Amino acid sequence: MAKGIFITGTDTGVGKSIASATIALLLRRQGHKVGVMKPVTSGCLERDGKRISEDAELMAFGAGIELTPDCTPYLLMAPLAPSISAEKEGVRIDFGVIKEAYQRLAAEFDYLIVEGAGGLMVPLAGGLLMSDLAQHLGLPIAVVARPNLGTVNHTLLTTFSARNLGLVVKGVIVNRYPEEPDEVSAYAPHLISSLSGALLLGTFPEVAGEDDRARVSAVADRLEREPETAIMLREMFG
Ligand SMILES: Nc1ncnc2c1ncn2[C@@H]1O[C@H](COP(=O)(O)OP(=O)(O)OP(=O)(O)O)[C@@H](O)[C@H]1O
Ligand SMILES: C[C@H](N)[C@H](N)CCCCCC(=O)O
Ligand SMILES: [Mg+2]
């Protein structure tokens, strides 16, 4: 049975997919079989008549696997809150369907990286939120956060809510950490680690790259050189 983690964020666009794909790539480079899942995609693409999750594709690139239907059970077109995207298509997001897909994947891999959509309080169906899905899957969460002003508030709101809801918070990843941090970014990881009650799992660097695959490879290359990375992976999956 795979060791799983649910990657959430303080908001949409903070770097959950980059972080998820990077973690998958780091584990793959250690020789592990890594599976990936994006249970709900809102804002999917259509390619050759098929719906595609770019997030899942990026994670699959990191993991070095081909996607199967279990990796992306709900592919919704509208780039909106998933409950609305689903409603527009007359679809009801069923946690049972997601869990069965999760369990089939978990039986196949050593590790399973699951990416949410948006943040933890994003609505999925009938009052159920992303946090409920993490709970239903029985997964601990890791929170991806920004390094810039406002992140302390957003991160603490996320970790406090998660814990109040009974979720296990493995820690926080501060993503897009600048090469030369200004005063805001210099303080942010310290404030987050001292106040959130959650471990600072790591700071993922802001990298250049012509597309997200190049960015994932660049972040993984940088992290692989740092001894803290092994600790991060141990804390995340231990
Ligand atoms: N470490 C990084 N270095 C450089 N650019 C980054 C980094 N992390 C994220 N980005 C940029 O931010 C964009 C958004 O990141 P990403 O798609 O991972 O966010 P997300 O949280 O998964 O968003 P969504 O809620 O849509 O799933 C990326 O396409 C990339 O351009
Ligand atoms: C479209 C976007 N990239 C994500 N897939 C969905 C983000 C939903 C956010 C909802 C909200 O918090 O207001
Ligand atoms: Mg994403």
Short mmCIF file of C-alpha atoms and ligand atoms in Angstrom, two decimals:
data_model
loop_
_atom_site.label_atom_id
_atom_site.label_comp_id
_atom_site.label_asym_id
_atom_site.label_seq_id
_atom_site.Cartn_x
_atom_site.Cartn_y
_atom_site.Cartn_z
CA MET A 1 0.00 0.00 0.00
CA ALA A 2 1.42 3.37 -1.08
CA LYS A 3 2.35 6.09 1.36
CA GLY A 4 0.17 9.02 0.39
CA ILE A 5 0.19 12.77 0.81
CA PHE A 6 -2.46 15.32 -0.09
CA ILE A 7 -0.88 18.49 -1.44
CA THR A 8 -2.99 21.53 -0.76
CA GLY A 9 -2.15 25.22 -0.89
CA THR A 10 -2.99 28.54 0.64
CA ASP A 11 -4.70 29.45 -2.66
CA THR A 12 -4.98 28.54 -6.30
CA GLY A 13 -1.82 29.22 -8.30
CA VAL A 14 0.64 29.00 -5.39
CA GLY A 15 2.57 26.10 -6.90
CA LYS A 16 0.85 22.89 -5.78
CA SER A 17 1.45 21.22 -9.14
CA ILE A 18 5.08 22.31 -9.32
CA ALA A 19 5.64 21.11 -5.75
CA SER A 20 3.75 17.82 -6.30
CA ALA A 21 5.64 17.04 -9.50
CA THR A 22 8.94 17.95 -7.83
CA ILE A 23 8.26 15.63 -4.90
CA ALA A 24 7.32 12.87 -7.35
CA LEU A 25 10.55 13.42 -9.27
CA LEU A 26 12.69 13.41 -6.12
CA LEU A 27 11.14 10.11 -5.01
CA ARG A 28 11.53 8.61 -8.48
CA ARG A 29 15.20 9.58 -8.54
CA GLN A 30 15.53 7.62 -5.28
CA GLY A 31 14.25 4.59 -7.17
CA HIS A 32 10.67 4.51 -5.88
CA LYS A 33 7.50 3.72 -7.84
CA VAL A 34 5.48 6.91 -7.64
CA GLY A 35 1.83 7.32 -8.54
CA VAL A 36 -0.04 10.59 -8.92
CA MET A 37 -3.64 11.68 -8.66
CA LYS A 38 -5.56 14.87 -9.35
CA PRO A 39 -9.00 13.82 -8.09
CA VAL A 40 -10.82 16.91 -9.35
CA THR A 41 -9.69 19.19 -12.15
CA SER A 42 -11.67 22.33 -12.93
CA GLY A 43 -10.38 24.04 -16.03
CA CYS A 44 -9.20 20.99 -17.94
CA LEU A 45 -8.10 21.10 -21.57
CA GLU A 46 -9.39 19.21 -24.56
CA ARG A 47 -6.82 17.49 -26.77
CA ASP A 48 -7.72 15.17 -29.65
CA GLY A 49 -11.26 15.02 -28.31
CA LYS A 50 -10.04 13.92 -24.87
CA ARG A 51 -10.14 15.89 -21.64
CA ILE A 52 -6.73 16.49 -20.13
CA SER A 53 -5.51 17.71 -16.74
CA GLU A 54 -2.32 19.66 -17.25
CA ASP A 55 -1.65 19.37 -13.51
CA ALA A 56 -1.87 15.58 -13.67
CA GLU A 57 0.36 15.57 -16.76
CA LEU A 58 2.99 17.59 -14.92
CA MET A 59 2.87 15.23 -11.94
CA ALA A 60 3.08 12.22 -14.28
CA PHE A 61 6.17 13.81 -15.85
CA GLY A 62 7.73 14.00 -12.37
CA ALA A 63 6.74 10.45 -11.50
CA GLY A 64 7.79 9.11 -14.89
CA ILE A 65 4.51 7.30 -15.48
CA GLU A 66 1.63 7.26 -17.95
CA LEU A 67 -1.65 8.61 -16.64
CA THR A 68 -4.58 6.21 -16.32
CA PRO A 69 -8.25 7.18 -15.82
CA ASP A 70 -7.89 6.53 -12.07
CA CYS A 71 -5.40 9.42 -11.87
CA THR A 72 -8.03 11.96 -12.94
CA PRO A 73 -11.53 10.77 -12.05
CA TYR A 74 -13.21 14.16 -12.49
CA LEU A 75 -12.17 16.30 -15.45
CA LEU A 76 -14.36 19.41 -15.57
CA MET A 77 -14.14 22.11 -18.19
CA ALA A 78 -14.99 25.38 -16.43
CA PRO A 79 -12.07 26.97 -14.53
CA LEU A 80 -14.26 27.71 -11.52
CA ALA A 81 -14.84 26.37 -8.03
CA PRO A 82 -15.21 22.62 -8.75
CA SER A 83 -18.73 22.41 -7.28
CA ILE A 84 -19.87 24.96 -9.86
CA SER A 85 -17.89 23.40 -12.74
CA ALA A 86 -19.51 20.06 -11.89
CA GLU A 87 -23.00 21.52 -11.59
CA LYS A 88 -22.65 23.15 -15.01
CA GLU A 89 -22.09 19.70 -16.51
CA GLY A 90 -24.74 17.96 -14.45
CA VAL A 91 -22.01 15.99 -12.65
CA ARG A 92 -21.96 15.22 -8.95
CA ILE A 93 -18.52 14.66 -7.48
CA ASP A 94 -18.72 11.37 -5.59
CA PHE A 95 -16.08 10.78 -2.91
CA GLY A 96 -16.71 7.03 -3.17
CA VAL A 97 -15.62 7.04 -6.81
CA ILE A 98 -12.46 8.99 -5.91
CA LYS A 99 -11.63 6.68 -3.02
CA GLU A 100 -11.95 3.55 -5.12
CA ALA A 101 -9.62 5.06 -7.74
CA TYR A 102 -7.22 6.09 -4.97
CA GLN A 103 -7.17 2.58 -3.52
CA ARG A 104 -6.47 0.98 -6.90
CA LEU A 105 -3.53 3.35 -7.40
CA ALA A 106 -2.30 2.88 -3.84
CA ALA A 107 -2.09 -0.86 -4.42
CA GLU A 108 0.22 -0.26 -7.40
CA PHE A 109 2.78 2.27 -6.14
CA ASP A 110 5.19 2.91 -3.26
CA TYR A 111 4.13 6.55 -2.98
CA LEU A 112 1.03 8.40 -4.10
CA ILE A 113 0.99 12.17 -4.52
CA VAL A 114 -2.51 13.66 -4.57
CA GLU A 115 -3.04 17.27 -5.59
CA GLY A 116 -6.11 19.20 -4.48
CA ALA A 117 -7.57 22.09 -6.48
CA GLY A 118 -7.26 25.62 -5.13
CA GLY A 119 -7.07 25.72 -1.32
CA LEU A 120 -8.45 23.54 1.46
CA MET A 121 -11.86 25.24 1.69
CA VAL A 122 -12.72 24.89 -1.97
CA PRO A 123 -16.25 23.51 -2.50
CA LEU A 124 -16.64 20.16 -4.22
CA ALA A 125 -20.22 19.02 -3.80
CA GLY A 126 -23.22 19.70 -1.59
CA GLY A 127 -21.31 21.57 1.11
CA LEU A 128 -18.38 19.17 1.03
CA LEU A 129 -15.01 20.87 0.81
CA MET A 130 -11.52 19.86 -0.31
CA SER A 131 -10.67 19.28 3.37
CA ASP A 132 -13.47 16.68 3.51
CA LEU A 133 -11.91 14.87 0.56
CA ALA A 134 -8.49 14.72 2.23
CA GLN A 135 -10.27 13.38 5.32
CA HIS A 136 -12.22 10.82 3.29
CA LEU A 137 -9.04 9.55 1.68
CA GLY A 138 -7.41 9.34 5.11
CA LEU A 139 -4.48 11.41 3.90
CA PRO A 140 -2.24 13.82 5.77
CA ILE A 141 -1.74 17.17 4.07
CA ALA A 142 1.20 19.35 3.09
CA VAL A 143 0.47 23.02 2.49
CA VAL A 144 2.17 24.95 -0.32
CA ALA A 145 2.51 28.65 0.48
CA ARG A 146 3.83 31.79 -1.18
CA PRO A 147 6.87 33.62 0.15
CA ASN A 148 5.44 37.13 -0.22
CA LEU A 149 3.39 39.48 1.93
CA GLY A 150 0.11 37.97 3.14
CA THR A 151 1.44 34.43 3.26
CA VAL A 152 1.68 34.23 7.05
CA ASN A 153 -2.02 34.94 7.45
CA HIS A 154 -3.04 32.58 4.63
CA THR A 155 -0.81 29.79 5.85
CA LEU A 156 -1.92 30.02 9.47
CA LEU A 157 -5.56 30.11 8.38
CA THR A 158 -4.96 26.92 6.41
CA THR A 159 -3.03 24.98 9.04
CA PHE A 160 -5.33 26.04 11.90
CA SER A 161 -8.47 25.10 9.93
CA ALA A 162 -6.94 21.81 8.89
CA ARG A 163 -6.12 20.85 12.43
CA ASN A 164 -9.53 21.95 13.72
CA LEU A 165 -11.06 19.64 11.13
CA GLY A 166 -8.95 16.74 12.38
CA LEU A 167 -6.51 16.61 9.49
CA VAL A 168 -2.89 15.69 10.06
CA VAL A 169 -0.68 18.52 8.81
CA LYS A 170 2.73 17.20 7.80
CA GLY A 171 3.99 20.71 7.22
CA VAL A 172 4.38 23.70 4.96
CA ILE A 173 6.40 24.20 1.78
CA VAL A 174 7.24 27.81 1.01
CA ASN A 175 7.42 27.84 -2.78
CA ARG A 176 9.02 30.30 -5.23
CA TYR A 177 11.52 31.32 -2.61
CA PRO A 178 13.62 34.06 -4.22
CA GLU A 179 17.37 33.78 -4.74
CA GLU A 180 17.78 37.09 -2.98
CA PRO A 181 14.94 37.33 -0.46
CA ASP A 182 13.64 40.74 0.51
CA GLU A 183 12.78 41.41 4.15
CA VAL A 184 9.26 39.97 3.73
CA SER A 185 10.48 36.65 2.34
CA ALA A 186 13.35 36.51 4.79
CA TYR A 187 10.92 36.58 7.72
CA ALA A 188 8.11 34.47 6.23
CA PRO A 189 9.46 30.91 6.76
CA HIS A 190 10.47 31.74 10.33
CA LEU A 191 7.09 33.28 11.16
CA ILE A 192 5.27 30.36 9.57
CA SER A 193 7.32 27.70 11.32
CA SER A 194 7.10 29.38 14.70
CA LEU A 195 3.38 30.24 14.57
CA SER A 196 1.62 27.66 12.40
CA GLY A 197 2.26 24.73 14.70
CA ALA A 198 3.36 22.88 11.57
CA LEU A 199 6.80 21.88 10.41
CA LEU A 200 8.51 23.92 7.72
CA LEU A 201 9.07 21.04 5.28
CA GLY A 202 11.16 23.12 2.94
CA THR A 203 11.60 26.19 0.82
CA PHE A 204 11.37 25.48 -2.92
CA PRO A 205 13.33 27.99 -4.99
CA GLU A 206 11.92 30.32 -7.61
CA VAL A 207 13.52 29.02 -10.81
CA ALA A 208 13.69 30.05 -14.42
CA GLY A 209 12.50 27.65 -17.09
CA GLU A 210 10.71 27.80 -20.38
CA ASP A 211 7.86 25.59 -19.21
CA ASP A 212 6.62 23.89 -16.05
CA ARG A 213 8.48 20.63 -16.80
CA ALA A 214 11.75 22.55 -16.98
CA ARG A 215 10.84 24.34 -13.76
CA VAL A 216 10.12 21.06 -11.98
CA SER A 217 13.44 19.59 -13.10
CA ALA A 218 15.26 22.74 -12.00
CA VAL A 219 13.62 22.78 -8.56
CA ALA A 220 14.34 19.06 -8.08
CA ASP A 221 18.00 19.54 -9.16
CA ARG A 222 18.41 22.31 -6.60
CA LEU A 223 16.68 20.41 -3.78
CA GLU A 224 18.60 17.22 -4.47
CA ARG A 225 21.83 19.03 -3.61
CA GLU A 226 20.51 20.06 -0.19
CA PRO A 227 20.77 17.63 2.76
CA GLU A 228 17.48 19.01 4.18
CA THR A 229 15.59 17.40 1.29
CA ALA A 230 15.98 13.87 2.63
CA ILE A 231 14.62 15.11 5.96
CA MET A 232 11.69 16.77 4.19
CA LEU A 233 10.74 13.53 2.43
CA ARG A 234 11.07 11.54 5.64
CA GLU A 235 8.87 13.99 7.54
CA MET A 236 6.31 14.07 4.75
CA PHE A 237 5.88 10.31 4.50
CA GLY A 238 7.08 9.05 7.87
N1 LIG B 1 9.20 27.28 -7.92
C1 LIG B 1 8.72 27.96 -8.96
N2 LIG B 1 9.57 28.67 -9.76
C2 LIG B 1 9.10 29.39 -10.81
N3 LIG B 1 7.79 29.46 -11.15
C3 LIG B 1 6.92 28.78 -10.40
C4 LIG B 1 7.32 27.99 -9.28
N4 LIG B 1 6.22 27.44 -8.73
C5 LIG B 1 5.17 27.86 -9.46
N5 LIG B 1 5.58 28.67 -10.46
C6 LIG B 1 4.73 29.35 -11.47
O1 LIG B 1 3.43 29.49 -10.95
C7 LIG B 1 2.50 28.86 -11.83
C8 LIG B 1 1.41 28.23 -10.98
O2 LIG B 1 1.94 27.12 -10.31
P1 LIG B 1 1.08 25.79 -10.17
O3 LIG B 1 0.38 25.49 -11.45
O4 LIG B 1 1.96 24.73 -9.63
O5 LIG B 1 0.00 26.27 -9.09
P2 LIG B 1 -1.18 25.43 -8.44
O6 LIG B 1 -1.22 25.79 -7.01
O7 LIG B 1 -1.00 24.02 -8.78
O8 LIG B 1 -2.47 26.02 -9.18
P3 LIG B 1 -3.94 25.36 -9.33
O9 LIG B 1 -4.72 25.82 -8.16
O10 LIG B 1 -4.43 25.94 -10.63
O11 LIG B 1 -3.78 23.87 -9.39
C9 LIG B 1 3.33 27.85 -12.66
O12 LIG B 1 2.76 27.61 -13.90
C10 LIG B 1 4.64 28.57 -12.78
O13 LIG B 1 4.58 29.49 -13.84
C1 LIG B 2 -9.37 27.09 -11.89
C2 LIG B 2 -8.27 26.94 -10.85
N1 LIG B 2 -7.02 26.77 -11.52
C3 LIG B 2 -8.53 25.77 -9.89
N2 LIG B 2 -8.61 24.55 -10.66
C4 LIG B 2 -9.80 25.93 -9.08
C5 LIG B 2 -9.69 26.99 -8.03
C6 LIG B 2 -10.97 27.17 -7.27
C7 LIG B 2 -10.90 28.28 -6.28
C8 LIG B 2 -12.20 28.56 -5.64
C9 LIG B 2 -12.08 29.64 -4.58
O1 LIG B 2 -11.32 29.48 -3.62
O2 LIG B 2 -12.68 30.69 -4.76
MG MG B 3 -2.22 22.75 -9.83
#
